[in-house]
Amino acid sequence: MNTFHIIKPENFNQSAFRIISKDWMLITAADGDKVNTMTASWGGVGVLWNKNVAFIFVRQSRYTKEFIDKSDTFSLSILDHEKYKKTLSYLGTVSGRDEDKIKRSGLTVVRSGSTPYFDESAAVFLCRKMCRQPVEAKNFISADIDSNWYADKDYHDMYVGEITQLLVRDENVL
């Protein structure tokens, strides 16, 4: 098991733009003993309701959404993109409904309390769900969003989670 230490979110000096959109993240949640994850490149971090938060977007069709909806918590695992690019791609294209993709990925699930994350992570945001908001076409101000991103009408739900802990590896190489 890797050694992690806790830092305050305001002391995390990595670019959220890079780690989310370029390096990607694994959104992971549990339903009892079952765990599922998905690769994501949409989301962000900031301050809302006087709390340090992360916000993520999960399509309604995704199997991981069922796990997030059943859990009070989720994690965002940031892995070394160059080292785990194939694994991240695989976890983003294969459904956990069809196979045990976590086992096949070779990653190691560990938990903080009931919240699963990956031991191979360089950083982990542990989050407690605060809000879920469906993304709906009627709310788009920019007319091209629906046609560019939702031609199949598989809309996202946005989740806001309070960052309860931010874990980084001692040899953090982000």
CSV table of N, CA and C in Angstrom, one decimal:
chain,number,residue,atom,x,y,z
A,1,MET,N,0.8,-1.2,0.0
A,1,MET,CA,0.0,0.0,0.0
A,1,MET,C,0.9,1.2,0.0
A,2,ASN,N,0.5,2.2,-0.8
A,2,ASN,CA,1.3,3.4,-0.9
A,2,ASN,C,1.0,4.3,0.3
A,3,THR,N,2.0,5.2,0.6
A,3,THR,CA,1.9,6.1,1.7
A,3,THR,C,1.3,7.4,1.1
A,4,PHE,N,0.2,7.9,1.7
A,4,PHE,CA,-0.4,9.1,1.4
A,4,PHE,C,-0.4,10.0,2.6
A,5,HIS,N,-0.3,11.3,2.4
A,5,HIS,CA,-0.5,12.2,3.5
A,5,HIS,C,-1.6,13.2,3.1
A,6,ILE,N,-2.2,13.8,4.1
A,6,ILE,CA,-3.4,14.7,3.9
A,6,ILE,C,-2.8,16.1,3.8
A,7,ILE,N,-3.3,16.8,2.8
A,7,ILE,CA,-3.0,18.3,2.7
A,7,ILE,C,-4.3,19.0,2.6
A,8,LYS,N,-4.3,20.3,2.9
A,8,LYS,CA,-5.4,21.2,2.8
A,8,LYS,C,-5.6,21.4,1.3
A,9,PRO,N,-6.9,21.4,0.8
A,9,PRO,CA,-7.1,21.7,-0.6
A,9,PRO,C,-6.5,23.0,-1.1
A,10,GLU,N,-6.4,24.0,-0.3
A,10,GLU,CA,-5.8,25.3,-0.7
A,10,GLU,C,-4.3,25.2,-0.9
A,11,ASN,N,-3.7,24.1,-0.4
A,11,ASN,CA,-2.3,23.9,-0.6
A,11,ASN,C,-1.9,23.0,-1.8
A,12,PHE,N,-2.9,22.5,-2.5
A,12,PHE,CA,-2.7,21.7,-3.7
A,12,PHE,C,-2.4,22.7,-4.8
A,13,ASN,N,-1.2,22.6,-5.3
A,13,ASN,CA,-0.7,23.6,-6.2
A,13,ASN,C,-0.7,23.1,-7.7
A,14,GLN,N,-1.4,22.1,-8.0
A,14,GLN,CA,-1.5,21.6,-9.4
A,14,GLN,C,-2.6,22.2,-10.1
A,15,SER,N,-2.5,22.3,-11.4
A,15,SER,CA,-3.5,23.0,-12.3
A,15,SER,C,-4.7,22.0,-12.4
A,16,ALA,N,-5.8,22.4,-11.9
A,16,ALA,CA,-7.1,21.7,-12.1
A,16,ALA,C,-7.4,21.5,-13.6
A,17,PHE,N,-7.0,22.5,-14.4
A,17,PHE,CA,-7.3,22.4,-15.8
A,17,PHE,C,-6.5,21.3,-16.4
A,18,ARG,N,-5.3,21.2,-16.1
A,18,ARG,CA,-4.4,20.1,-16.6
A,18,ARG,C,-4.8,18.7,-16.1
A,19,ILE,N,-5.0,18.6,-14.7
A,19,ILE,CA,-5.2,17.3,-14.2
A,19,ILE,C,-6.6,16.7,-14.6
A,20,ILE,N,-7.5,17.6,-14.8
A,20,ILE,CA,-8.9,17.1,-15.2
A,20,ILE,C,-9.0,16.9,-16.7
A,21,SER,N,-8.7,17.9,-17.4
A,21,SER,CA,-8.9,17.8,-18.9
A,21,SER,C,-7.8,17.0,-19.6
A,22,LYS,N,-6.6,17.1,-19.2
A,22,LYS,CA,-5.5,16.5,-19.9
A,22,LYS,C,-5.0,15.2,-19.3
A,23,ASP,N,-4.9,15.1,-18.0
A,23,ASP,CA,-4.5,13.9,-17.3
A,23,ASP,C,-5.6,13.0,-17.0
A,24,TRP,N,-6.8,13.5,-16.9
A,24,TRP,CA,-8.0,12.8,-16.5
A,24,TRP,C,-8.1,12.4,-15.1
A,25,MET,N,-9.2,11.9,-14.7
A,25,MET,CA,-9.4,11.5,-13.3
A,25,MET,C,-10.4,10.2,-13.3
A,26,LEU,N,-10.3,9.5,-12.2
A,26,LEU,CA,-11.2,8.3,-12.1
A,26,LEU,C,-12.2,8.7,-11.0
A,27,ILE,N,-13.5,8.7,-11.4
A,27,ILE,CA,-14.6,8.9,-10.5
A,27,ILE,C,-15.0,7.5,-9.9
A,28,THR,N,-14.9,7.4,-8.6
A,28,THR,CA,-15.1,6.0,-8.1
A,28,THR,C,-16.1,6.1,-6.9
A,29,ALA,N,-17.0,5.2,-6.8
A,29,ALA,CA,-18.0,5.1,-5.7
A,29,ALA,C,-18.3,3.6,-5.4
A,30,ALA,N,-18.9,3.4,-4.3
A,30,ALA,CA,-19.2,2.1,-3.8
A,30,ALA,C,-20.7,1.9,-3.6
A,31,ASP,N,-21.2,0.7,-3.7
A,31,ASP,CA,-22.5,0.3,-3.3
A,31,ASP,C,-22.3,-0.9,-2.4
A,32,GLY,N,-22.1,-0.7,-1.1
A,32,GLY,CA,-21.7,-1.8,-0.3
A,32,GLY,C,-20.3,-2.3,-0.6
A,33,ASP,N,-20.1,-3.6,-0.9
A,33,ASP,CA,-18.8,-4.1,-1.2
A,33,ASP,C,-18.5,-3.9,-2.7
A,34,LYS,N,-19.5,-3.6,-3.5
A,34,LYS,CA,-19.2,-3.4,-5.0
A,34,LYS,C,-18.7,-2.0,-5.2
A,35,VAL,N,-17.7,-1.9,-6.1
A,35,VAL,CA,-17.1,-0.6,-6.5
A,35,VAL,C,-17.1,-0.5,-8.0
A,36,ASN,N,-17.3,0.7,-8.5
A,36,ASN,CA,-17.2,0.9,-9.9
A,36,ASN,C,-16.5,2.3,-10.1
A,37,THR,N,-15.9,2.4,-11.2
A,37,THR,CA,-15.2,3.6,-11.6
A,37,THR,C,-15.4,4.0,-13.0
A,38,MET,N,-15.1,5.2,-13.4
A,38,MET,CA,-15.1,5.7,-14.7
A,38,MET,C,-14.1,6.8,-14.9
A,39,THR,N,-13.5,6.9,-16.1
A,39,THR,CA,-12.6,8.0,-16.4
A,39,THR,C,-13.4,9.2,-16.8
A,40,ALA,N,-13.0,10.4,-16.3
A,40,ALA,CA,-13.7,11.6,-16.7
A,40,ALA,C,-12.7,12.7,-17.0
A,41,SER,N,-13.1,13.6,-17.8
A,41,SER,CA,-12.3,14.8,-18.1
A,41,SER,C,-13.1,16.1,-18.0
A,42,TRP,N,-14.2,16.0,-17.4
A,42,TRP,CA,-15.0,17.2,-17.2
A,42,TRP,C,-15.3,17.4,-15.7
A,43,GLY,N,-15.1,18.6,-15.2
A,43,GLY,CA,-15.3,18.8,-13.8
A,43,GLY,C,-14.4,20.0,-13.4
A,44,GLY,N,-14.4,20.2,-12.1
A,44,GLY,CA,-13.6,21.2,-11.5
A,44,GLY,C,-13.5,21.2,-10.0
A,45,VAL,N,-12.8,22.2,-9.5
A,45,VAL,CA,-12.7,22.3,-8.0
A,45,VAL,C,-12.8,23.8,-7.7
A,46,GLY,N,-13.3,24.1,-6.5
A,46,GLY,CA,-13.4,25.5,-6.1
A,46,GLY,C,-14.0,25.6,-4.8
A,47,VAL,N,-14.7,26.7,-4.5
A,47,VAL,CA,-15.4,27.0,-3.3
A,47,VAL,C,-16.8,27.3,-3.5
A,48,LEU,N,-17.7,26.6,-2.8
A,48,LEU,CA,-19.1,26.8,-2.9
A,48,LEU,C,-19.7,26.6,-1.6
A,49,TRP,N,-20.7,27.4,-1.2
A,49,TRP,CA,-21.3,27.3,0.1
A,49,TRP,C,-20.3,27.3,1.3
A,50,ASN,N,-19.2,28.1,1.1
A,50,ASN,CA,-18.1,28.2,2.1
A,50,ASN,C,-17.4,26.9,2.3
A,51,LYS,N,-17.4,26.0,1.3
A,51,LYS,CA,-16.8,24.7,1.4
A,51,LYS,C,-15.9,24.5,0.2
A,52,ASN,N,-14.7,23.8,0.4
A,52,ASN,CA,-13.9,23.4,-0.7
A,52,ASN,C,-14.7,22.2,-1.4
A,53,VAL,N,-14.9,22.4,-2.7
A,53,VAL,CA,-15.7,21.4,-3.4
A,53,VAL,C,-15.1,20.9,-4.7
A,54,ALA,N,-15.5,19.8,-5.1
A,54,ALA,CA,-15.2,19.3,-6.5
A,54,ALA,C,-16.6,19.1,-7.2
A,55,PHE,N,-16.6,19.4,-8.4
A,55,PHE,CA,-17.9,19.1,-9.2
A,55,PHE,C,-17.5,18.3,-10.4
A,56,ILE,N,-18.4,17.3,-10.6
A,56,ILE,CA,-18.2,16.3,-11.7
A,56,ILE,C,-19.5,16.2,-12.5
A,57,PHE,N,-19.3,15.7,-13.7
A,57,PHE,CA,-20.4,15.5,-14.6
A,57,PHE,C,-20.4,14.0,-15.0
A,58,VAL,N,-21.6,13.3,-14.8
A,58,VAL,CA,-21.7,11.9,-15.1
A,58,VAL,C,-23.0,11.7,-16.0
A,59,ARG,N,-22.8,11.1,-17.1
A,59,ARG,CA,-23.9,10.8,-18.0
A,59,ARG,C,-24.9,9.9,-17.3
A,60,GLN,N,-26.2,10.1,-17.6
A,60,GLN,CA,-27.2,9.3,-17.0
A,60,GLN,C,-27.1,7.8,-17.3
A,61,SER,N,-26.5,7.5,-18.5
A,61,SER,CA,-26.4,6.1,-18.9
A,61,SER,C,-25.2,5.4,-18.2
A,62,ARG,N,-24.4,6.0,-17.5
A,62,ARG,CA,-23.2,5.4,-17.0
A,62,ARG,C,-23.5,4.6,-15.8
A,63,TYR,N,-22.9,3.4,-15.7
A,63,TYR,CA,-23.0,2.5,-14.6
A,63,TYR,C,-22.5,3.1,-13.3
A,64,THR,N,-21.4,3.8,-13.4
A,64,THR,CA,-20.9,4.5,-12.2
A,64,THR,C,-21.9,5.4,-11.6
A,65,LYS,N,-22.8,6.0,-12.3
A,65,LYS,CA,-23.8,6.9,-11.8
A,65,LYS,C,-24.7,6.2,-10.8
A,66,GLU,N,-25.0,4.9,-11.0
A,66,GLU,CA,-25.8,4.1,-10.1
A,66,GLU,C,-25.1,4.0,-8.7
A,67,PHE,N,-23.8,3.9,-8.8
A,67,PHE,CA,-23.0,3.8,-7.5
A,67,PHE,C,-22.9,5.1,-6.8
A,68,ILE,N,-22.7,6.2,-7.6
A,68,ILE,CA,-22.7,7.5,-7.0
A,68,ILE,C,-24.0,7.9,-6.3
A,69,ASP,N,-25.1,7.5,-7.0
A,69,ASP,CA,-26.4,7.8,-6.5
A,69,ASP,C,-26.7,7.0,-5.2
A,70,LYS,N,-26.2,5.9,-5.0
A,70,LYS,CA,-26.4,5.0,-3.9
A,70,LYS,C,-25.5,5.3,-2.7
A,71,SER,N,-24.5,6.1,-2.9
A,71,SER,CA,-23.5,6.4,-1.9
A,71,SER,C,-23.5,7.8,-1.4
A,72,ASP,N,-23.1,8.1,-0.2
A,72,ASP,CA,-22.9,9.4,0.3
A,72,ASP,C,-21.6,10.1,-0.2
A,73,THR,N,-20.7,9.3,-0.7
A,73,THR,CA,-19.4,9.8,-1.0
A,73,THR,C,-18.9,9.3,-2.4
A,74,PHE,N,-17.9,9.9,-2.9
A,74,PHE,CA,-17.2,9.4,-4.1
A,74,PHE,C,-15.8,9.9,-4.0
A,75,SER,N,-14.9,9.4,-4.8
A,75,SER,CA,-13.5,9.9,-4.9
A,75,SER,C,-13.2,10.2,-6.3
A,76,LEU,N,-12.2,11.1,-6.4
A,76,LEU,CA,-11.5,11.5,-7.6
A,76,LEU,C,-10.1,11.1,-7.5
A,77,SER,N,-9.7,10.1,-8.3
A,77,SER,CA,-8.3,9.6,-8.2
A,77,SER,C,-7.5,10.2,-9.4
A,78,ILE,N,-6.4,10.8,-9.1
A,78,ILE,CA,-5.5,11.3,-10.2
A,78,ILE,C,-4.3,10.4,-10.3
A,79,LEU,N,-4.1,9.9,-11.4
A,79,LEU,CA,-3.0,9.0,-11.7
A,79,LEU,C,-2.0,9.6,-12.6
A,80,ASP,N,-0.8,9.2,-12.6
A,80,ASP,CA,0.3,9.6,-13.5
A,80,ASP,C,-0.2,9.3,-14.9
A,81,HIS,N,-0.6,10.3,-15.7
A,81,HIS,CA,-1.2,10.1,-17.0
A,81,HIS,C,-0.3,9.2,-18.0
A,82,GLU,N,0.9,9.6,-18.0
A,82,GLU,CA,1.8,8.9,-19.0
A,82,GLU,C,1.9,7.4,-18.6
A,83,LYS,N,2.1,7.1,-17.3
A,83,LYS,CA,2.2,5.7,-16.9
A,83,LYS,C,0.9,4.9,-17.0
A,84,TYR,N,-0.2,5.6,-16.8
A,84,TYR,CA,-1.5,4.9,-16.8
A,84,TYR,C,-2.5,5.3,-17.9
A,85,LYS,N,-2.0,5.8,-19.0
A,85,LYS,CA,-2.8,6.3,-20.1
A,85,LYS,C,-3.7,5.2,-20.6
A,86,LYS,N,-3.1,4.0,-20.9
A,86,LYS,CA,-3.9,2.9,-21.4
A,86,LYS,C,-5.0,2.4,-20.4
A,87,THR,N,-4.6,2.4,-19.2
A,87,THR,CA,-5.5,2.0,-18.1
A,87,THR,C,-6.7,3.0,-18.0
A,88,LEU,N,-6.4,4.3,-18.0
A,88,LEU,CA,-7.4,5.3,-17.9
A,88,LEU,C,-8.3,5.2,-19.2
A,89,SER,N,-7.8,5.0,-20.3
A,89,SER,CA,-8.6,4.9,-21.5
A,89,SER,C,-9.5,3.7,-21.5
A,90,TYR,N,-9.0,2.5,-21.0
A,90,TYR,CA,-9.7,1.3,-20.9
A,90,TYR,C,-10.9,1.5,-19.9
A,91,LEU,N,-10.6,2.1,-18.7
A,91,LEU,CA,-11.6,2.3,-17.7
A,91,LEU,C,-12.7,3.3,-18.1
A,92,GLY,N,-12.4,4.1,-19.2
A,92,GLY,CA,-13.4,5.1,-19.7
A,92,GLY,C,-14.2,4.6,-20.8
A,93,THR,N,-13.8,3.4,-21.4
A,93,THR,CA,-14.5,2.9,-22.6
A,93,THR,C,-15.3,1.6,-22.3
A,94,VAL,N,-14.9,0.9,-21.2
A,94,VAL,CA,-15.5,-0.4,-20.9
A,94,VAL,C,-16.5,-0.2,-19.7
A,95,SER,N,-17.6,-0.8,-19.8
A,95,SER,CA,-18.6,-0.7,-18.7
A,95,SER,C,-18.4,-1.8,-17.7
A,96,GLY,N,-18.5,-1.4,-16.4
A,96,GLY,CA,-18.5,-2.3,-15.3
A,96,GLY,C,-19.7,-3.2,-15.3
A,97,ARG,N,-20.7,-2.9,-16.1
A,97,ARG,CA,-21.9,-3.8,-16.2
A,97,ARG,C,-21.5,-5.1,-16.9
A,98,ASP,N,-20.5,-4.9,-17.8
A,98,ASP,CA,-20.2,-6.0,-18.7
A,98,ASP,C,-19.0,-6.9,-18.2
A,99,GLU,N,-18.2,-6.3,-17.4
A,99,GLU,CA,-17.0,-7.1,-16.9
A,99,GLU,C,-16.5,-6.4,-15.7
A,100,ASP,N,-15.6,-7.1,-14.9
A,100,ASP,CA,-15.0,-6.6,-13.7
A,100,ASP,C,-13.8,-5.8,-14.2
A,101,LYS,N,-14.1,-4.6,-14.7
A,101,LYS,CA,-13.0,-3.8,-15.3
A,101,LYS,C,-12.0,-3.3,-14.3
A,102,ILE,N,-12.3,-3.1,-13.1
A,102,ILE,CA,-11.3,-2.7,-12.1
A,102,ILE,C,-10.3,-3.9,-11.9
A,103,LYS,N,-10.8,-5.1,-11.8
A,103,LYS,CA,-9.8,-6.2,-11.7
A,103,LYS,C,-9.0,-6.3,-12.9
A,104,ARG,N,-9.6,-6.2,-14.1
A,104,ARG,CA,-8.8,-6.3,-15.3
A,104,ARG,C,-7.8,-5.2,-15.5
A,105,SER,N,-8.1,-4.0,-14.9
A,105,SER,CA,-7.2,-2.9,-15.0
A,105,SER,C,-5.9,-3.1,-14.3
A,106,GLY,N,-5.9,-3.9,-13.2
A,106,GLY,CA,-4.7,-4.1,-12.4
A,106,GLY,C,-4.6,-3.1,-11.3
A,107,LEU,N,-5.5,-2.2,-11.2
A,107,LEU,CA,-5.4,-1.2,-10.1
A,107,LEU,C,-5.9,-1.8,-8.8
A,108,THR,N,-5.4,-1.2,-7.7
A,108,THR,CA,-5.7,-1.7,-6.4
A,108,THR,C,-6.7,-0.8,-5.7
A,109,VAL,N,-7.9,-1.3,-5.3
A,109,VAL,CA,-8.9,-0.5,-4.6
A,109,VAL,C,-8.5,-0.5,-3.1
A,110,VAL,N,-8.5,0.7,-2.5
A,110,VAL,CA,-8.3,0.8,-1.1
A,110,VAL,C,-9.5,1.8,-0.7
A,111,ARG,N,-9.7,1.9,0.6
A,111,ARG,CA,-10.8,2.7,1.1
A,111,ARG,C,-10.4,3.6,2.3
A,112,SER,N,-11.0,4.7,2.3
A,112,SER,CA,-11.0,5.6,3.4
A,112,SER,C,-12.4,5.6,4.0
A,113,GLY,N,-12.6,4.9,5.1
A,113,GLY,CA,-13.9,4.6,5.6
A,113,GLY,C,-14.6,3.7,4.5
A,114,SER,N,-15.7,4.2,4.0
A,114,SER,CA,-16.4,3.5,3.0
A,114,SER,C,-16.1,4.0,1.6
A,115,THR,N,-15.3,5.0,1.4
A,115,THR,CA,-15.0,5.6,0.1
A,115,THR,C,-13.9,4.9,-0.6
A,116,PRO,N,-14.1,4.3,-1.7
A,116,PRO,CA,-13.0,3.6,-2.5
A,116,PRO,C,-12.2,4.6,-3.3
A,117,TYR,N,-10.9,4.3,-3.4
A,117,TYR,CA,-10.0,5.0,-4.3
A,117,TYR,C,-8.9,4.1,-4.7
A,118,PHE,N,-7.9,4.6,-5.5
A,118,PHE,CA,-6.9,3.7,-6.0
A,118,PHE,C,-5.6,3.9,-5.4
A,119,ASP,N,-4.9,2.9,-4.9
A,119,ASP,CA,-3.6,2.9,-4.3
A,119,ASP,C,-2.6,3.5,-5.2
A,120,GLU,N,-2.7,3.4,-6.5
A,120,GLU,CA,-1.7,3.8,-7.4
A,120,GLU,C,-1.8,5.3,-7.7
A,121,SER,N,-2.8,6.0,-7.1
A,121,SER,CA,-3.0,7.4,-7.3
A,121,SER,C,-1.9,8.3,-6.9
A,122,ALA,N,-1.7,9.4,-7.6
A,122,ALA,CA,-0.7,10.4,-7.1
A,122,ALA,C,-1.5,11.4,-6.2
A,123,ALA,N,-2.8,11.6,-6.4
A,123,ALA,CA,-3.6,12.4,-5.5
A,123,ALA,C,-5.0,11.9,-5.5
A,124,VAL,N,-5.7,12.1,-4.4
A,124,VAL,CA,-7.1,11.6,-4.3
A,124,VAL,C,-7.9,12.7,-3.6
A,125,PHE,N,-9.0,13.1,-4.2
A,125,PHE,CA,-10.0,13.9,-3.6
A,125,PHE,C,-11.1,13.0,-3.0
A,126,LEU,N,-11.3,13.0,-1.7
A,126,LEU,CA,-12.4,12.3,-1.1
A,126,LEU,C,-13.5,13.3,-0.9
A,127,CYS,N,-14.7,13.0,-1.4
A,127,CYS,CA,-15.8,13.9,-1.4
A,127,CYS,C,-17.1,13.4,-0.8
A,128,ARG,N,-17.8,14.2,-0.1
A,128,ARG,CA,-19.1,13.9,0.4
A,128,ARG,C,-20.1,14.6,-0.5
A,129,LYS,N,-21.0,13.9,-1.0
A,129,LYS,CA,-22.0,14.5,-1.9
A,129,LYS,C,-22.8,15.6,-1.2
A,130,MET,N,-23.0,16.7,-1.9
A,130,MET,CA,-23.8,17.8,-1.4
A,130,MET,C,-25.0,18.1,-2.3
A,131,CYS,N,-24.8,17.9,-3.6
A,131,CYS,CA,-25.8,18.3,-4.5
A,131,CYS,C,-25.7,17.5,-5.8
A,132,ARG,N,-26.9,17.2,-6.4
A,132,ARG,CA,-27.0,16.6,-7.7
A,132,ARG,C,-27.9,17.4,-8.5
A,133,GLN,N,-27.5,17.8,-9.7
A,133,GLN,CA,-28.4,18.7,-10.5
A,133,GLN,C,-28.4,18.1,-11.9
A,134,PRO,N,-29.5,17.7,-12.4
A,134,PRO,CA,-29.5,17.2,-13.8
A,134,PRO,C,-29.2,18.4,-14.8
A,135,VAL,N,-28.5,18.1,-15.8
A,135,VAL,CA,-28.2,19.0,-16.9
A,135,VAL,C,-29.3,18.9,-17.9
A,136,GLU,N,-30.0,20.0,-18.2
A,136,GLU,CA,-31.2,19.9,-19.1
A,136,GLU,C,-31.0,20.9,-20.2
A,137,ALA,N,-31.5,20.5,-21.4
A,137,ALA,CA,-31.4,21.3,-22.6
A,137,ALA,C,-32.1,22.7,-22.4
A,138,LYS,N,-33.1,22.7,-21.6
A,138,LYS,CA,-33.9,24.0,-21.5
A,138,LYS,C,-33.0,25.1,-20.8
A,139,ASN,N,-32.0,24.7,-20.1
A,139,ASN,CA,-31.1,25.6,-19.4
A,139,ASN,C,-29.9,26.1,-20.2
A,140,PHE,N,-29.7,25.6,-21.4
A,140,PHE,CA,-28.6,26.0,-22.2
A,140,PHE,C,-28.8,27.4,-22.7
A,141,ILE,N,-27.8,28.2,-22.5
A,141,ILE,CA,-27.9,29.6,-23.1
A,141,ILE,C,-27.2,29.6,-24.4
A,142,SER,N,-26.2,28.8,-24.5
A,142,SER,CA,-25.5,28.7,-25.8
A,142,SER,C,-26.2,27.6,-26.6
A,143,ALA,N,-26.7,27.9,-27.8
A,143,ALA,CA,-27.5,27.0,-28.6
A,143,ALA,C,-26.8,25.8,-29.1
A,144,ASP,N,-25.5,25.9,-29.2
A,144,ASP,CA,-24.8,24.7,-29.8
A,144,ASP,C,-24.5,23.6,-28.8
A,145,ILE,N,-24.6,23.8,-27.6
A,145,ILE,CA,-24.3,22.8,-26.6
A,145,ILE,C,-25.1,21.5,-26.8
A,146,ASP,N,-26.4,21.7,-27.0
A,146,ASP,CA,-27.3,20.5,-27.1
A,146,ASP,C,-26.9,19.7,-28.4
A,147,SER,N,-26.7,20.4,-29.5
A,147,SER,CA,-26.4,19.6,-30.7
A,147,SER,C,-24.9,19.1,-30.7
A,148,ASN,N,-24.0,19.8,-30.1
A,148,ASN,CA,-22.6,19.3,-30.1
A,148,ASN,C,-22.3,18.2,-29.1
A,149,TRP,N,-23.0,18.2,-28.0
A,149,TRP,CA,-22.7,17.3,-26.9
A,149,TRP,C,-23.8,16.3,-26.5
A,150,TYR,N,-25.0,16.6,-27.0
A,150,TYR,CA,-26.1,15.7,-26.5
A,150,TYR,C,-27.0,15.3,-27.7
A,151,ALA,N,-26.5,15.0,-28.8
A,151,ALA,CA,-27.3,14.6,-30.0
A,151,ALA,C,-28.1,13.4,-29.6
A,152,ASP,N,-27.5,12.5,-28.8
A,152,ASP,CA,-28.2,11.3,-28.4
A,152,ASP,C,-29.1,11.5,-27.1
A,153,LYS,N,-29.1,12.7,-26.6
A,153,LYS,CA,-30.0,13.1,-25.4
A,153,LYS,C,-29.6,12.3,-24.2
A,154,ASP,N,-28.3,11.9,-24.1
A,154,ASP,CA,-27.8,11.2,-22.9
A,154,ASP,C,-27.1,12.3,-22.1
A,155,TYR,N,-27.9,13.0,-21.3
A,155,TYR,CA,-27.5,14.2,-20.6
A,155,TYR,C,-26.7,13.8,-19.3
A,156,HIS,N,-26.0,14.7,-18.8
A,156,HIS,CA,-25.2,14.5,-17.6
A,156,HIS,C,-26.0,14.9,-16.4
A,157,ASP,N,-25.6,14.4,-15.2
A,157,ASP,CA,-26.0,15.0,-13.9
A,157,ASP,C,-24.7,15.6,-13.4
A,158,MET,N,-24.8,16.8,-12.8
A,158,MET,CA,-23.7,17.4,-12.2
A,158,MET,C,-23.8,17.1,-10.7
A,159,TYR,N,-22.7,16.7,-10.1
A,159,TYR,CA,-22.6,16.4,-8.7
A,159,TYR,C,-21.6,17.4,-8.1
A,160,VAL,N,-22.0,18.0,-6.9
A,160,VAL,CA,-21.1,18.8,-6.2
A,160,VAL,C,-20.8,18.0,-4.9
A,161,GLY,N,-19.5,17.9,-4.6
A,161,GLY,CA,-19.1,17.2,-3.4
A,161,GLY,C,-18.1,18.0,-2.6
A,162,GLU,N,-18.4,18.0,-1.3
A,162,GLU,CA,-17.4,18.7,-0.4
A,162,GLU,C,-16.1,17.8,-0.3
A,163,ILE,N,-15.0,18.5,-0.5
A,163,ILE,CA,-13.7,17.7,-0.4
A,163,ILE,C,-13.4,17.6,1.1
A,164,THR,N,-13.6,16.4,1.6
A,164,THR,CA,-13.4,16.1,3.0
A,164,THR,C,-12.0,15.8,3.3
A,165,GLN,N,-11.2,15.3,2.4
A,165,GLN,CA,-9.8,15.0,2.5
A,165,GLN,C,-9.2,15.1,1.1
A,166,LEU,N,-7.9,15.6,1.1
A,166,LEU,CA,-7.1,15.5,-0.1
A,166,LEU,C,-5.9,14.8,0.2
A,167,LEU,N,-5.7,13.7,-0.4
A,167,LEU,CA,-4.5,12.8,-0.1
A,167,LEU,C,-3.5,12.9,-1.3
A,168,VAL,N,-2.3,13.0,-0.9
A,168,VAL,CA,-1.2,13.0,-2.0
A,168,VAL,C,-0.2,12.0,-1.5
A,169,ARG,N,0.5,11.4,-2.5
A,169,ARG,CA,1.5,10.5,-2.2
A,169,ARG,C,2.8,11.2,-1.8
A,170,ASP,N,3.6,10.6,-1.0
A,170,ASP,CA,4.8,11.3,-0.6
A,170,ASP,C,5.7,11.6,-1.8
A,171,GLU,N,5.7,10.7,-2.8
A,171,GLU,CA,6.5,10.9,-4.0
A,171,GLU,C,5.6,11.5,-5.1
A,172,ASN,N,4.7,12.4,-4.7
A,172,ASN,CA,3.8,13.0,-5.7
A,172,ASN,C,4.5,13.5,-6.9
A,173,VAL,N,4.2,13.0,-8.1
A,173,VAL,CA,4.8,13.3,-9.3
A,173,VAL,C,3.9,14.0,-10.3
A,174,LEU,N,2.8,14.6,-9.9
A,174,LEU,CA,1.9,15.2,-10.8
A,174,LEU,C,2.6,16.3,-11.5
